[in-house]
mmCIF file of C-alpha atoms in Angstrom:
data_model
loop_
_atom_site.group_PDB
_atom_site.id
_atom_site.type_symbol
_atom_site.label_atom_id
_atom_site.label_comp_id
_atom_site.label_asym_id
_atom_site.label_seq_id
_atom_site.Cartn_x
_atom_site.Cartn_y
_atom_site.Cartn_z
ATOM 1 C CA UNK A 1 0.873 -35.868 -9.419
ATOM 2 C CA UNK A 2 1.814 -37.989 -12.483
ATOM 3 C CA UNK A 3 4.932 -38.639 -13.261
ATOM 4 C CA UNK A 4 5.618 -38.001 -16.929
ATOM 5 C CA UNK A 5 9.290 -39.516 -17.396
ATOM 6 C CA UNK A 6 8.164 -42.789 -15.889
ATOM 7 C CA UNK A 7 8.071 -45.015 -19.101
ATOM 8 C CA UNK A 8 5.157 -47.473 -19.314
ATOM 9 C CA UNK A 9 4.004 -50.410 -20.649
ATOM 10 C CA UNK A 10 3.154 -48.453 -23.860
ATOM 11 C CA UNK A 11 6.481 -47.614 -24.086
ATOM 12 C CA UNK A 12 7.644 -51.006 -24.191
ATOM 13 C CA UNK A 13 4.569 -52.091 -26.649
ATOM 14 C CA UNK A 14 6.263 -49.018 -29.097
ATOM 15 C CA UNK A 15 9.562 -50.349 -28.299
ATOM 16 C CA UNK A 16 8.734 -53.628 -29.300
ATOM 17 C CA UNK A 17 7.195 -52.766 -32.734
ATOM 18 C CA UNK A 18 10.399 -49.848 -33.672
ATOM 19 C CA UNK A 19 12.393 -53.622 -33.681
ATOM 20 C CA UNK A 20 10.529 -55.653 -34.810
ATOM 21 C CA UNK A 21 10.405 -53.227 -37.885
ATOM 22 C CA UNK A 22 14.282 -52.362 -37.791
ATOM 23 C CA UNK A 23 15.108 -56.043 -37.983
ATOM 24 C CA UNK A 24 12.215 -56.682 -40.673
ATOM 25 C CA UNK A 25 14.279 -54.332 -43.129
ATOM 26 C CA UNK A 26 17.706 -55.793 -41.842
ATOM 27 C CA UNK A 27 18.654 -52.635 -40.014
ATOM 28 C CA UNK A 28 21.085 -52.367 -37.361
ATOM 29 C CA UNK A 29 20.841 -50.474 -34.194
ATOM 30 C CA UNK A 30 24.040 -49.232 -35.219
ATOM 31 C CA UNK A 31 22.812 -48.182 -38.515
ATOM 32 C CA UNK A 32 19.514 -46.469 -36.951
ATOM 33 C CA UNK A 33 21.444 -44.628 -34.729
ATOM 34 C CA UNK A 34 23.476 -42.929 -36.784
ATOM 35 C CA UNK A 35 20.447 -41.602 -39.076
ATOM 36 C CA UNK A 36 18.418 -40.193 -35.989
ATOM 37 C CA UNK A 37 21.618 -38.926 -35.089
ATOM 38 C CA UNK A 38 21.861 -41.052 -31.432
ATOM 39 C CA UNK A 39 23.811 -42.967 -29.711
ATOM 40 C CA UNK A 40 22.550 -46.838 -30.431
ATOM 41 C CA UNK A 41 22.610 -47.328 -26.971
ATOM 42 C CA UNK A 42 19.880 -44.788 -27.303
ATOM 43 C CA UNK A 43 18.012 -46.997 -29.930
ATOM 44 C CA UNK A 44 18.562 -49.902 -27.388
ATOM 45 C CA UNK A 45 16.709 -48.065 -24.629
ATOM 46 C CA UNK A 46 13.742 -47.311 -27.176
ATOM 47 C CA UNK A 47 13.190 -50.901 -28.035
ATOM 48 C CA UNK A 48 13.285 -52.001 -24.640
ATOM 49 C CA UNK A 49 10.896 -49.709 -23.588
ATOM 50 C CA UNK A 50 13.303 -48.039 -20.846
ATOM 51 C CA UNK A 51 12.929 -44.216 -22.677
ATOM 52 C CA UNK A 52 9.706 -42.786 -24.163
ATOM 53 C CA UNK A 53 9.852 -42.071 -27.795
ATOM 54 C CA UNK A 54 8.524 -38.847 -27.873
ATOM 55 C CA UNK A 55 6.699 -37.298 -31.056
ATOM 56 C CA UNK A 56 8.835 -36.154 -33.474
ATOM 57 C CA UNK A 57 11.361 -38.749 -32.699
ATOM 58 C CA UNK A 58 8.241 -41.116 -33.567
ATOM 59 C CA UNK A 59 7.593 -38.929 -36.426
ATOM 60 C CA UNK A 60 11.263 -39.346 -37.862
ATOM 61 C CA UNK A 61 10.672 -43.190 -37.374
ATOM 62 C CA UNK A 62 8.160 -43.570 -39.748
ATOM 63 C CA UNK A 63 10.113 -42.080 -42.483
ATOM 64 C CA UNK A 64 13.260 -43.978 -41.947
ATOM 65 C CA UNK A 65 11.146 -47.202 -41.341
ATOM 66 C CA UNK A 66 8.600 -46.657 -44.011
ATOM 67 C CA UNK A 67 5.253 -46.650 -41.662
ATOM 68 C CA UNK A 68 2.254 -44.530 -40.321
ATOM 69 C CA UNK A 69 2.536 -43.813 -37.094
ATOM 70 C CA UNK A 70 -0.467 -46.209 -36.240
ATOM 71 C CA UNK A 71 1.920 -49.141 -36.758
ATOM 72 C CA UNK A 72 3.481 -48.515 -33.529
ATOM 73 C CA UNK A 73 0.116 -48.830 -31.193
ATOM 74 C CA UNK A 74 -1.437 -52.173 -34.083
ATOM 75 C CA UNK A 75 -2.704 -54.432 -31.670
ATOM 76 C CA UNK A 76 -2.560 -52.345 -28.225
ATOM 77 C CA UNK A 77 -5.890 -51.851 -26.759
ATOM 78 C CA UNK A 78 -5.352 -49.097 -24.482
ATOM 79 C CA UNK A 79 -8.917 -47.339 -24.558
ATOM 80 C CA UNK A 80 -10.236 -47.171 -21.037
ATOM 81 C CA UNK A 81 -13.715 -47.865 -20.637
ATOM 82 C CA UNK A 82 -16.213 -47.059 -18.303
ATOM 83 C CA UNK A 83 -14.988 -48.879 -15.139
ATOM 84 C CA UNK A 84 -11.695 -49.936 -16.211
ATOM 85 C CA UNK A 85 -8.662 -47.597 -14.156
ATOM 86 C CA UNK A 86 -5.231 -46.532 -15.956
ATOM 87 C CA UNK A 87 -3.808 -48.929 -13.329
ATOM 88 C CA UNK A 88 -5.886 -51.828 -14.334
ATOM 89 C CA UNK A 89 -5.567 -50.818 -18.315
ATOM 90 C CA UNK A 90 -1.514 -50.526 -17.471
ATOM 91 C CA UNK A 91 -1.418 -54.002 -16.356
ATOM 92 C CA UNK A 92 -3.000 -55.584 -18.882
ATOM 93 C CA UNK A 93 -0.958 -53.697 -21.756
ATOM 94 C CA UNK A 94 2.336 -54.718 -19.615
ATOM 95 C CA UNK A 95 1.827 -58.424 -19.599
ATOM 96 C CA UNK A 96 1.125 -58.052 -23.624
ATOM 97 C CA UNK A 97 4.520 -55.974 -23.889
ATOM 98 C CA UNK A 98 6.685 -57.627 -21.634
ATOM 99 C CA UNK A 99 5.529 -61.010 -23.589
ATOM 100 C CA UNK A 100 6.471 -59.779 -26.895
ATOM 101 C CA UNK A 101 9.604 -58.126 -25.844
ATOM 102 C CA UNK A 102 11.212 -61.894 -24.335
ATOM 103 C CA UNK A 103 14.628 -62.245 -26.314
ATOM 104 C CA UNK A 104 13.138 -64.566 -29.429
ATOM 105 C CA UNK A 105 9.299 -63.958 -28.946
ATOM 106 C CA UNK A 106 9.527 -62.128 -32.603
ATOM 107 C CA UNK A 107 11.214 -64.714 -34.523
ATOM 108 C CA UNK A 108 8.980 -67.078 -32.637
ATOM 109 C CA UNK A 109 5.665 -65.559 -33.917
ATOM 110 C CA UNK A 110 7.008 -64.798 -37.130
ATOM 111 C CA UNK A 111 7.907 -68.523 -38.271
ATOM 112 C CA UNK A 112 4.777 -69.422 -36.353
ATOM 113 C CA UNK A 113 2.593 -67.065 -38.393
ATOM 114 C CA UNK A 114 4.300 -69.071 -41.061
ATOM 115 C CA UNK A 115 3.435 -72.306 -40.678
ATOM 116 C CA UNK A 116 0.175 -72.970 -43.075
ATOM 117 C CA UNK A 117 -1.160 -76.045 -41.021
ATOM 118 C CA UNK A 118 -2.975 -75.681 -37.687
ATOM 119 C CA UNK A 119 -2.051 -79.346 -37.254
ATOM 120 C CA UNK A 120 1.728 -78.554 -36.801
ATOM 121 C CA UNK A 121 0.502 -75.163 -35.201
ATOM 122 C CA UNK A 122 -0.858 -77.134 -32.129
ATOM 123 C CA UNK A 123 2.154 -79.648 -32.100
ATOM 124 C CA UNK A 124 4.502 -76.465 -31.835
ATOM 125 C CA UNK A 125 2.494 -75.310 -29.190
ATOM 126 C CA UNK A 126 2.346 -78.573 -27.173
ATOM 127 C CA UNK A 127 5.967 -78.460 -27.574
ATOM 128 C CA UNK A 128 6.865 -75.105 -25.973
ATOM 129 C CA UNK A 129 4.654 -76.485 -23.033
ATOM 130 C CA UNK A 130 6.588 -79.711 -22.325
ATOM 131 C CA UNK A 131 10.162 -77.214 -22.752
ATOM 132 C CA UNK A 132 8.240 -75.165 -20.596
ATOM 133 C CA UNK A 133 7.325 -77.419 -17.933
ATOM 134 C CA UNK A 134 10.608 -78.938 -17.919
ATOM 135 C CA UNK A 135 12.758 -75.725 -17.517
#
């Protein structure tokens, strides 16, 4: 049997996007509570991924936020193909969440996605490896 208040990766990928979009209009947690009437530690649990947004929560998000609901799932390929299990599908969608929802990764690909030379693109990226490899 399938356990339907298990969040998943999806959850997190949705969770990741409601922030990114809160703190792209300069809106608090605080201040998104209060106008979908929650707690912000409710909000919190949202953007982490912990609690399913369900869909008329979703449905109240765009308006606040100003999107279609298709700006939540942009970039998550979650069709299963022939051959490919929910499992293996699950995986592959949690390593893309769990990377976007590191404390920073946002602002990170944000000033990236910025930067208008691929020259200081691949110096940035060298970069991160040495921190990397030296951590």
């Amino acid at each position: 049997m399938i356990n339907h208040r298990r969040s998943t990766s999806v959850d997190a990928y949705v969770g990741c996007r409601l922030k990114q979009r809160r703190e792209d209009l300069g809106i608090s947690q605080e201040r998104l509570a209060e106008l979908l009437g929650l707690s912000f530690q409710q909000v919190q649990k949202y953007e982490r991924g912990l609690n399913r947004v369900g869909a008329s929560r979703l449905f109240q998000l765009c308006g606040l936020l100003s999107v279609d609901p298709s700006f939540f799932f942009d970039g998550l390929n979650v069709a299963l193909g022939p051959g490919v299990s929910e499992t293996q599908n699950e995986t592959e969608t949690l390593s893309t969440a769990s990377l976007l929802s590191a404390p920073g990764a946002l602002e990170l690909l944000a000033d990236y996605a910025r930067l208008k030379s691929s020259a200081q693109r691949k110096k940035v990226i060298e970069l991160i490896k040495i921190l990397a490899d030296n951590d």
